Coordinates of C-alpha atoms and ligand atoms in Angstrom, one line a residue:
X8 CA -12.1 -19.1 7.8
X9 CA -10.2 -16.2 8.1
X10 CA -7.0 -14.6 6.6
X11 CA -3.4 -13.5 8.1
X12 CA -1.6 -10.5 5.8
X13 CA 2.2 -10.5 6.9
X14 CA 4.0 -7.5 5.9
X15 CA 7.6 -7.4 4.5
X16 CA 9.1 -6.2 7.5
X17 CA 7.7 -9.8 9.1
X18 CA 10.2 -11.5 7.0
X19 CA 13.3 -10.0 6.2
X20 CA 15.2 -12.7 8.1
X21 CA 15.2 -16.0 8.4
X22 CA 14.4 -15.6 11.9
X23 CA 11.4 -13.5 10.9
X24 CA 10.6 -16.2 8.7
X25 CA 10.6 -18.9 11.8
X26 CA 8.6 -16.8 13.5
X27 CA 6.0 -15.9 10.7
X28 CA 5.7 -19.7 10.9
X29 CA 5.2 -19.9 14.9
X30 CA 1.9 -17.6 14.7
X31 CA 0.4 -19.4 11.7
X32 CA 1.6 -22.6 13.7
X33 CA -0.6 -21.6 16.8
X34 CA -3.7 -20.9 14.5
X35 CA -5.0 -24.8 14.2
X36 CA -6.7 -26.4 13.3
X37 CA -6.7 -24.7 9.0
X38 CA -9.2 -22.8 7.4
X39 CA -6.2 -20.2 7.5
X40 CA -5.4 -18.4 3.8
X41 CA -2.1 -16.5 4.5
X42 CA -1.2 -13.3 2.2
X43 CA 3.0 -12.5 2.3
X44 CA 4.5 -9.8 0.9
X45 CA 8.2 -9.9 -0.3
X46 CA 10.7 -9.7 2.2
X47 CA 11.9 -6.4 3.5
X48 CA 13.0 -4.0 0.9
X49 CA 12.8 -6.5 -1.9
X50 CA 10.6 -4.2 -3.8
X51 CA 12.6 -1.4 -3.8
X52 CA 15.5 -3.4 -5.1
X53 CA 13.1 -5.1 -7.9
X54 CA 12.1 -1.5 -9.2
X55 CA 15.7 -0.8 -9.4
X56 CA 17.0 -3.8 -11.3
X57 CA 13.9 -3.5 -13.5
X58 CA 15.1 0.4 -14.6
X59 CA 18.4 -1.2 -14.9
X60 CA 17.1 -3.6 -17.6
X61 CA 15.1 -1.6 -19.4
X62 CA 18.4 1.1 -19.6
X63 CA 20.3 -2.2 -20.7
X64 CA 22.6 -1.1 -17.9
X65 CA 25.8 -2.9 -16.9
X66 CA 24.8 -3.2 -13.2
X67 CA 21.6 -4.8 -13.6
X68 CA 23.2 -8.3 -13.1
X69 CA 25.3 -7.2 -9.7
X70 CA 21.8 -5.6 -8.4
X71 CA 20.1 -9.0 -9.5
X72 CA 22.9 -10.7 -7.9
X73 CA 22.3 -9.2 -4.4
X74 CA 18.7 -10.1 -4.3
X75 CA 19.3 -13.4 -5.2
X76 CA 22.2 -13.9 -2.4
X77 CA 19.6 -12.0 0.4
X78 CA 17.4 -15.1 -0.5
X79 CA 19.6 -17.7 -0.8
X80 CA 21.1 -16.3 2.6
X81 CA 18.1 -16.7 4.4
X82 CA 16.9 -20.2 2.6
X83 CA 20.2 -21.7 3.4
X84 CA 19.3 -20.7 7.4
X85 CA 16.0 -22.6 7.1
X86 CA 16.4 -25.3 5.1
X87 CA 18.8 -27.5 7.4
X88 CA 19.7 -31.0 5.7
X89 CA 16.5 -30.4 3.7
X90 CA 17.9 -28.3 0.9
X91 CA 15.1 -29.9 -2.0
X92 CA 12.2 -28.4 -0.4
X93 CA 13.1 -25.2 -1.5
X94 CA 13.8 -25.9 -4.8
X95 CA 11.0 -23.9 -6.1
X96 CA 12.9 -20.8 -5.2
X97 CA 16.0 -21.5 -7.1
X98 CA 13.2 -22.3 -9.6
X99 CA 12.2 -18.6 -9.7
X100 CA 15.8 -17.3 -10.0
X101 CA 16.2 -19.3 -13.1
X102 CA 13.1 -17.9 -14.5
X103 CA 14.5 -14.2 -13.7
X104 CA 17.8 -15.0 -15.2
X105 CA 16.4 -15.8 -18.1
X106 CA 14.2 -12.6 -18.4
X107 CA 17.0 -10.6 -17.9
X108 CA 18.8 -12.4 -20.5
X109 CA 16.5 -11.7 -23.4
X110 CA 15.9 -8.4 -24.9
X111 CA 13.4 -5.7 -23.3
X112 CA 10.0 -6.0 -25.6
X113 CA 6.8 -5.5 -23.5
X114 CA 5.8 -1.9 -22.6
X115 CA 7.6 -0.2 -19.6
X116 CA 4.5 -1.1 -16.9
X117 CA 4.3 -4.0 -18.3
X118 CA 8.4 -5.1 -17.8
X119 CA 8.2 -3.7 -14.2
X120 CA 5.3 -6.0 -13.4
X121 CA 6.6 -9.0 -14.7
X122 CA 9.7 -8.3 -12.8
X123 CA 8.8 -7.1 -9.4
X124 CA 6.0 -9.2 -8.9
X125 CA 9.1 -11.9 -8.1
X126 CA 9.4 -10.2 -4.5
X127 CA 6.1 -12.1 -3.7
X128 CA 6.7 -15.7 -5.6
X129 CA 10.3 -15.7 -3.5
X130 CA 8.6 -14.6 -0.3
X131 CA 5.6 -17.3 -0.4
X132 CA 8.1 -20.1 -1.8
X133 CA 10.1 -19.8 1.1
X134 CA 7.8 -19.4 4.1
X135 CA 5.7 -22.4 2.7
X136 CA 8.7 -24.8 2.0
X137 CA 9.3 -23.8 5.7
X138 CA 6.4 -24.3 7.0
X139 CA 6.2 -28.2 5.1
X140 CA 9.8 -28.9 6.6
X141 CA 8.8 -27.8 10.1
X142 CA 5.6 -30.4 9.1
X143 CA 2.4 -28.8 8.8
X144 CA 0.5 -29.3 5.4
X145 CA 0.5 -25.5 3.8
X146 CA -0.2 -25.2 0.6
X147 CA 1.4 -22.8 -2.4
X148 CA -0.9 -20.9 -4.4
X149 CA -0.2 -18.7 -7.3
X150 CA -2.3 -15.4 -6.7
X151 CA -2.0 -14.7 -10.1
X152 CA -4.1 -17.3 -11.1
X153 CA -7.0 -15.9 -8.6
X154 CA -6.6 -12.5 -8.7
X155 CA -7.9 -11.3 -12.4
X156 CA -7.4 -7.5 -12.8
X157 CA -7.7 -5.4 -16.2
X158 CA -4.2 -4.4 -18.1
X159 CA -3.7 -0.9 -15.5
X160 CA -0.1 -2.5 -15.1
X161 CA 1.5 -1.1 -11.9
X162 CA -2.0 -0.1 -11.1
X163 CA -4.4 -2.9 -11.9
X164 CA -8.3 -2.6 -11.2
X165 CA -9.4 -6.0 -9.9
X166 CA -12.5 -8.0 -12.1
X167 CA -14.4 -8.8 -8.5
X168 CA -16.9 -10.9 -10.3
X169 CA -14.1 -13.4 -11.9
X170 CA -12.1 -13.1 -9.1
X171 CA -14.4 -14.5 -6.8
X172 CA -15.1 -17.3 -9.2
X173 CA -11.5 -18.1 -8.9
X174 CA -11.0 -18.0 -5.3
X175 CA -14.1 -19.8 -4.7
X176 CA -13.7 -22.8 -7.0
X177 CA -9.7 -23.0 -6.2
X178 CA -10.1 -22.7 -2.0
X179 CA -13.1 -23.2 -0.5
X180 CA -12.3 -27.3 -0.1
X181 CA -8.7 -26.6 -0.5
X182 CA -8.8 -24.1 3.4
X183 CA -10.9 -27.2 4.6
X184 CA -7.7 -29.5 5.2
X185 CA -4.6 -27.0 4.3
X186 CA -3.0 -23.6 5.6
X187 CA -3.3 -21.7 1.9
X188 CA -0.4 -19.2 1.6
X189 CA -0.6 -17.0 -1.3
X190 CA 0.9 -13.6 -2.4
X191 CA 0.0 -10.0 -1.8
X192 CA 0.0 -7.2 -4.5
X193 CA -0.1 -9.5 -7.6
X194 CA -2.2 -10.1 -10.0
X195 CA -2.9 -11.1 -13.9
X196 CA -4.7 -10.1 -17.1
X197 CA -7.4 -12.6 -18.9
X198 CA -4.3 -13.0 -21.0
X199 CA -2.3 -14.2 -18.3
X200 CA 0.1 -11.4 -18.0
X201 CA 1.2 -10.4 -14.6
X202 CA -0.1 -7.0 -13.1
X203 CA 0.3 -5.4 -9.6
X204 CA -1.9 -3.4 -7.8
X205 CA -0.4 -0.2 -6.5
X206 CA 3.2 -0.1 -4.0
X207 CA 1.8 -1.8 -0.6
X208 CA -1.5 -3.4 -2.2
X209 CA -0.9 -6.7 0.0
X210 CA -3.4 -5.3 2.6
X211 CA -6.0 -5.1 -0.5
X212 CA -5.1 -8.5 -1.6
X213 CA -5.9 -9.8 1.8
X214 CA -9.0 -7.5 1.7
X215 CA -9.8 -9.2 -1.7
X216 CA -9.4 -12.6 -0.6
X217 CA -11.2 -12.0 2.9
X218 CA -14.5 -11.0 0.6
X219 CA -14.5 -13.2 -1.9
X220 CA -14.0 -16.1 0.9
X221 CA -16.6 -14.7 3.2
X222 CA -13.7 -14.8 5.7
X223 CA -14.4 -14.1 9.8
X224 CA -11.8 -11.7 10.3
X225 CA -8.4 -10.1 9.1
X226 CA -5.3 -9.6 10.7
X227 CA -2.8 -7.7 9.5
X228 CA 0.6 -8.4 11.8
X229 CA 2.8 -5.5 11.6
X230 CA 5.9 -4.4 14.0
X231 CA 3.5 -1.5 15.2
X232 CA 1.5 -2.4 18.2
X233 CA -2.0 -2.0 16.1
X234 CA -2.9 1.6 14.9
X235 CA -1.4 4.4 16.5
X236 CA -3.2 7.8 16.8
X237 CA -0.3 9.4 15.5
X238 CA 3.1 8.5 13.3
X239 CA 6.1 7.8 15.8
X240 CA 7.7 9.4 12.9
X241 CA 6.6 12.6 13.9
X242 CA 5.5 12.4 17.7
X243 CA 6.9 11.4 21.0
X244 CA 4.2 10.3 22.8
X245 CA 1.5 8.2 20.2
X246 CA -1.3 6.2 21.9
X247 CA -2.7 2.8 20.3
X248 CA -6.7 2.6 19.5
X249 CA -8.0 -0.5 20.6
X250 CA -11.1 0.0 18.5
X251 CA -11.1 1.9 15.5
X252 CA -14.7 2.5 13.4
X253 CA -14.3 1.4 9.4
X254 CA -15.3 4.9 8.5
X255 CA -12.2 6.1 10.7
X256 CA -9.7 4.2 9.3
X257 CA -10.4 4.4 5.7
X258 CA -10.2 8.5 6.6
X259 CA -7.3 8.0 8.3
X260 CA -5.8 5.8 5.4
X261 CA -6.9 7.8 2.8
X262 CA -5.4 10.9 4.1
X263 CA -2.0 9.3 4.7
X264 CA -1.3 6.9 7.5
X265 CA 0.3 4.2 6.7
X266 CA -0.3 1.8 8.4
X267 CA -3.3 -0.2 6.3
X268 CA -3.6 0.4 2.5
X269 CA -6.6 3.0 1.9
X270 CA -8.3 0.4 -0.6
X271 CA -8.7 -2.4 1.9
X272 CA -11.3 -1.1 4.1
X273 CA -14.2 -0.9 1.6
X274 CA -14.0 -4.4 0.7
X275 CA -14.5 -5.4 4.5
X276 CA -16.8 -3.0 5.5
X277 CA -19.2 -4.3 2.8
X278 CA -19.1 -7.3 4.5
X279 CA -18.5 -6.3 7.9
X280 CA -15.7 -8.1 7.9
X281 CA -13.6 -6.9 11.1
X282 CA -9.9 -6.1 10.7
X283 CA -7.5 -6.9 13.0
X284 CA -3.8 -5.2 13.0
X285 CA -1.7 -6.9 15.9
X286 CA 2.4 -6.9 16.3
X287 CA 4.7 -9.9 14.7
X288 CA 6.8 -8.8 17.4
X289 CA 4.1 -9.0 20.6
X290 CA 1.8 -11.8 19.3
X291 CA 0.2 -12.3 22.4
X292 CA -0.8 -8.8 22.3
X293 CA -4.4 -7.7 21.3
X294 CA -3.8 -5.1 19.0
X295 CA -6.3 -2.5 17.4
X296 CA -9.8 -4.3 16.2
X297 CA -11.7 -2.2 12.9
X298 CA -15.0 -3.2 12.3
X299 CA -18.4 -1.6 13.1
X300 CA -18.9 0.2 16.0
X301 CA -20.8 2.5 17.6
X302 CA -18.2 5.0 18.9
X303 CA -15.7 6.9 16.9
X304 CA -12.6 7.8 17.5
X305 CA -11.7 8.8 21.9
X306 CA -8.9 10.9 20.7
X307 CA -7.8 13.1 18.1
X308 CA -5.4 11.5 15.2
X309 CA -2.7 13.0 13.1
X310 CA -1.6 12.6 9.8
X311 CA 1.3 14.5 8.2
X312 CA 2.0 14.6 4.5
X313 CA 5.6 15.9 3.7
X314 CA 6.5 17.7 0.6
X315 CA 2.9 19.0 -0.3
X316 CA 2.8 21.2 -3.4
X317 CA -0.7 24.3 -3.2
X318 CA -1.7 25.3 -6.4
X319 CA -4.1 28.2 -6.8
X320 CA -6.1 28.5 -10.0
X321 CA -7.7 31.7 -11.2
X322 CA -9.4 32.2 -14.4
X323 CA -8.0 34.7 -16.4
X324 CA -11.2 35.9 -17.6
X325 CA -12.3 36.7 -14.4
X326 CA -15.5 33.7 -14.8
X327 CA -16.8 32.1 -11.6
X328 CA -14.8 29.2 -10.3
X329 CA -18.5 27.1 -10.6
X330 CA -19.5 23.3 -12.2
X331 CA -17.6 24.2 -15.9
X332 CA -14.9 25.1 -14.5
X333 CA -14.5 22.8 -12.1
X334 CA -15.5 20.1 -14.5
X335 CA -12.6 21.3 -16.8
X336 CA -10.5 21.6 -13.9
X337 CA -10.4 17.6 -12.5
X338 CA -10.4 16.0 -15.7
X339 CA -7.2 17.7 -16.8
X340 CA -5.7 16.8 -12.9
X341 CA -7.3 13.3 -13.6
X342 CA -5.6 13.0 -17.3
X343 CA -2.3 13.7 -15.7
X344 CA -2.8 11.3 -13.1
X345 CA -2.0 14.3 -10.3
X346 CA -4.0 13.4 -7.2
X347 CA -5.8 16.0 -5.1
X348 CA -5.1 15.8 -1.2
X349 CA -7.1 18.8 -0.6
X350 CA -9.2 21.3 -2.6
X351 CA -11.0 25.0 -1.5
X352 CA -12.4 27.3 -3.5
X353 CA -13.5 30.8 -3.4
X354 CA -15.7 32.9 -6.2
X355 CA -13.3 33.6 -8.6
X356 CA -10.3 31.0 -7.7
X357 CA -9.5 27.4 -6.9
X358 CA -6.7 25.7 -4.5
X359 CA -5.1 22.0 -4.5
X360 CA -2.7 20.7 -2.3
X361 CA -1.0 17.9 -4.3
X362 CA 2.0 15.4 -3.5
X363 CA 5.1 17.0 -5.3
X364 CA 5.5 15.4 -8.6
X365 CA 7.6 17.2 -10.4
X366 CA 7.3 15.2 -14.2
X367 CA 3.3 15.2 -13.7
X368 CA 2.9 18.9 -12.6
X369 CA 5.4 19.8 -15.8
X370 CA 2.8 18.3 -17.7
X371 CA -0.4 19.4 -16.4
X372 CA 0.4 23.2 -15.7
X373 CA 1.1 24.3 -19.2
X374 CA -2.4 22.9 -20.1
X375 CA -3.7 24.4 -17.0
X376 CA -2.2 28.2 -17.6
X377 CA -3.9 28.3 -20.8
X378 CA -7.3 29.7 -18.9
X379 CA -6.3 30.0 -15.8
X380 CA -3.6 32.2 -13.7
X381 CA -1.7 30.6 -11.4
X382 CA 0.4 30.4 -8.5
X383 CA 2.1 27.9 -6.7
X384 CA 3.9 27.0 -3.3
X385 CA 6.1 24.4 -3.1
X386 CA 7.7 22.4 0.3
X387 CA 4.6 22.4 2.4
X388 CA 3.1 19.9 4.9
X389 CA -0.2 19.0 5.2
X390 CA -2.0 18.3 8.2
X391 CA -4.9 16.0 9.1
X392 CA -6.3 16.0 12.4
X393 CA -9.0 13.6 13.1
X394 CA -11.5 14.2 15.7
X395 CA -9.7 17.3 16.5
X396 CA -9.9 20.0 19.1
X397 CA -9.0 23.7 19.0
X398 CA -6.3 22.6 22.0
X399 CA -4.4 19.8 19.4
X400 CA -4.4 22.3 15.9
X401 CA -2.9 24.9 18.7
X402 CA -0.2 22.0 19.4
X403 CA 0.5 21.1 15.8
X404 CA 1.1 25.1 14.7
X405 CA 3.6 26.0 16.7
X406 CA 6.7 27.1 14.6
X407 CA 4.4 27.3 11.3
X408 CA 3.1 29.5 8.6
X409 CA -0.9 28.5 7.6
X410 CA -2.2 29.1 4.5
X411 CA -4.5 26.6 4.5
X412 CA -7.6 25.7 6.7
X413 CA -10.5 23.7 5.9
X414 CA -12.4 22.2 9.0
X415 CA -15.4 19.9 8.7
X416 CA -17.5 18.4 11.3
X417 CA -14.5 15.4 12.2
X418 CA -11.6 16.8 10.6
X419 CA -9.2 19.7 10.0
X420 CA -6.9 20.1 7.5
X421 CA -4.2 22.5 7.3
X422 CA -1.3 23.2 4.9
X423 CA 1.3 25.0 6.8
X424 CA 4.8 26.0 6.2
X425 CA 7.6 25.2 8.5
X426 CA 9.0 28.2 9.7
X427 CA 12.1 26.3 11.0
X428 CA 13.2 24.8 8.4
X429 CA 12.5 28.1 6.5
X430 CA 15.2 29.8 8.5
X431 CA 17.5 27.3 8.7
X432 CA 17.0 27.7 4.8
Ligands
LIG521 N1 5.8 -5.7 -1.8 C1 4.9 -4.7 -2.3 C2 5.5 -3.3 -1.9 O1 6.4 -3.2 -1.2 C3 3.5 -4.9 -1.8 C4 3.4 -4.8 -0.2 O2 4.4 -4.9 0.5 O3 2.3 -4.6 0.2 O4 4.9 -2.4 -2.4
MG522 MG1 6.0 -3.6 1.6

C-alpha cells in the first residue's frame, strides 16, 4: 500500500479539490490511505478565532463566519445537484457553533486543539464526499481515533505502540477494497481529547501512518517541483534534487527548509520507507525520490533562518564553560522551551543562536544572568550550507557581517548580519 500527503496549498479551491481527486483517481486499483491537511490558510484563521474565544471577543463570530463561507463556497462548487453528500460538513459547523456558544473551560492548549483541529475534519469531509460523488468508494476516517498521543496539547508526542494497534486493526482490510482518506496533524488523548502535533505535522502524520502500515512509499504533492537546493524565497536560480539521501533531508529539514516536516524522516528511514515529494501542479512530473542511497548530495544546499537571536554566555565567576555548566545551561533553555539552532563554545564562554522569541527569552534570561554574563545580538540570519564549498560561503557573504562560523565535515553554518539592511537602518 502506500500513502499520498496533500498539502493545504493542494486545496484551497474547489478546483484544487477536483484535481486532488484526479491524482488519487489515477492511482487504481486501492490500497491508497490519503493524509489532507486543511485548506489553504485555514489554520491561521482557526488560531485566530480560537484567541478570539478565549478573549470572549466580539469578532470571533464574523472571523468564524468567514471560514465557514470559504467552505461552504467551495462545497457548493463541487457538490452539483448532490448537495446531501456533503452534509457531514455542515455537520462540523454545527459542532463549532456550538463550542463557541458555551463558555471557555478547558486549558488554553487544550481550547486551541479542540478548535483548530476543525481545519482537517472540513478538509477530509469535503474531498471524500467529492470523491464518492464523482463515484469511486473512498472512505472517511477519523485520525483521531488512530492517532493516540500523550496530553502535550499543541505539541503532542505520539504512543507508537497503540497507534499502530489502531491503524492496523482499523485499515489493513479496510485499504484492501477502499481509498482511506484521513487527516494530517491530529490526534487524541487515551481520554479522547483532541491534540495536534506541532504547525505543519501532516507530513509526520503521513510518516506515522506509512510505518505503522508498512506502506511502499510516500508522496508528498506540493506546488514545488520536489526539493529544491535552495528556497526560491531567497535565490534566483534553485536546482531540484532528483535523489536526496534520508540523512540529507532530515539535515536539511531540521535546519530549516521547509519543504518536509523535520519529524517525518525518522519514521521512514527506520523502515526504509522511500519518500516521494512531486508537484500537484505537474503530476506527471517525477519529482525528488528520499530514501537510501549511496550518494549524497551533487550540490551544495542553503538554508536561511531570518530573525536569529546570538546569545553569548559567560560565567561570572570566571569557571570553565565544561559538562556542569553546560548541563545547567540546556535544562534551563529546555525549561523555557527556547530551541537551540546553533551552539559554540570556547573555555570560558558559551554561544546560541536561537529563533527570536521575545516572551520565552524574557523568561529564561533573568534565570540565566544569575551566573552567567551575558550579551546578546538581535536581527541576525543564520546560514546553512550543505555540502558546501569555500566558492558558495564566498557567494552567500557578500554584503554581510560574520560573527559566527562553525564548519563540520558536510556543513557550514554562519550567523551573519546584513549589512544592507543595517544601513538602510
Ligand atoms: N494544517 C496544519 C498547519 O497548517 C497542519 C499542516 O498543514 O501540515 O499547520
Ligand atoms: Mg499547512
Amino acid at each position: 500500500m502506500q500513502v499520498f500527503k496533500f498539502g493545504g496549498a493542494s486545496v484551497k479551491t474547489a478546483q484544487g479539490m477536483r484535481n486532488v481527486a484526479e491524482i488519487i483517481q489515477q492511482q487504481q486499483p486501492y490500497k491508497l490511505l490519503v493524509v489532507v491537511s486543511a485548506m489553504g490558510e485555514t489554520t491561521n484563521a482557526l488560531e485566530q478565532l480560537t484567541w478570539a474565544y478565549l478573549r470572549r471577543q466580539t469578532d470571533k463570530d464574523l472571523i468564524w463566519q468567514q471560514i465557514r463561507t470559504q467552505h461552504e463556497q467551495v462545497v457548493d462548487e463541487l457538490a452539483g445537484d448532490n448537495p446531501e453528500a456533503f452534509q457531514p460538513v455542515y455537520d462540523l459547523f454545527a459542532e463549532v457553533e456550538t463550542i463557541l456558544t458555551q463558555e471557555p473551560e478547558s486549558p488554553v492548549d487544550q481550547v486551541y486543539d479542540q478548535l483548530v483541529s476543525f481545519g482537517e475534519l472540513l478538509s477530509t469531509r469535503i474531498i471524500n464526499a467529492y470523491l464518492n460523488q464523482s463515484g469511486l468508494d473512498s472512505y472517511w476516517v477519523d485520525a483521531r481515533r488512530l492517532v493516540r498521543t500523550d496530553d502535550s496539547y499543541r505539541e503532542a508526542k505520539v504512543d507508537w505502540s497503540q497507534t499502530a494497534e489502531h491503524i492496523t486493526d482499523t485499515l489493513a482490510d479496510l485499504l484492501e477494497t477502499s481509498v482511506v482518506i484521513t487527516q494530517g496533524f491530529v490526534g487524541s488523548t487515551g481520554e479522547g481529547h483532541t491534540t495536534t502535533l506541532g504547525r505543519d505535522g501532516s507530513d509526520y502524520t503521513a510518516a506515522i501512518f506509512a510505518y505503522c502500515l508498512n506502506a511502499e512509499r510516500v508522496t508528498i504533492w506540493k506546488d514545488v517541483p520536489g526539493v529544491l537546493n535552495a528556497d526560491p524565497k531567497w535565490f534566483d536560480e534553485t536546482v531540484k534534487i532528483d535523489q536526496l539521501t534520508y540523512q540529507d533531508a532530515i539535515e536539511l529539514a531540521y535546519y530549516g527548509a521547509t519543504v518536509i516536516h523535520p519529524k517525518t524522516i525518522k519514521p521512514l528511514q527506520n523502515k526504509n520507507i522511500p519518500l516521494f515529494v512531486r508537484s500537484f501542479l505537474q503530476p506527471q512530473e517525477s519529482g525528488t525520490v528520499i530514501g537510501h542511497f549511496e550518494k549524497h548530495l551533487p550540490i551544495p544546499s542553503f538554508i536561511f533562518k531570518m530573525n536569529q537571536t546570538l546569545i553569548s554566555l559567560h560565567p561570572k565567576d570566571f569557571s570553565f564553560i565544561a559538562e556542569e555548566n553546560l548541563s545547567k545551561i540546556f535544562g534551563q533553555f529546555a525549561e523555557y522551551g527556547v530551541k537551540i539552532n546553533l551552539m559554540q563554545n570556547t573555555a570560558i564562554s558559551f554561544s546560541v543562536v536561537v529563533d527570536h522569541h521575545p516572551e520565552r527569552l524574557a523568561r529564561l534570561l533573568p534565570q540565566l544572568q544569575e551566573e552567567f554574563r551575558i550579551s546578546y545580538n538581535e536581527g541576525l540570519e543564520l546560514i546553512t550550507i550543505r555540502h558546501y564549498d569555500e566558492k558558495t560561503i564566498g557567494r552567500v557573504l557578500v554584503n554581510k557581517k560574520l560573527l559566527v562560523e562553525q564548519k563540520s565535515r558536510y556543513t557550514v553554518q554562519l550567523v551573519v548580519k546584513d549589512l544592507g539592511r543595517v544601513h538602510e537602518g
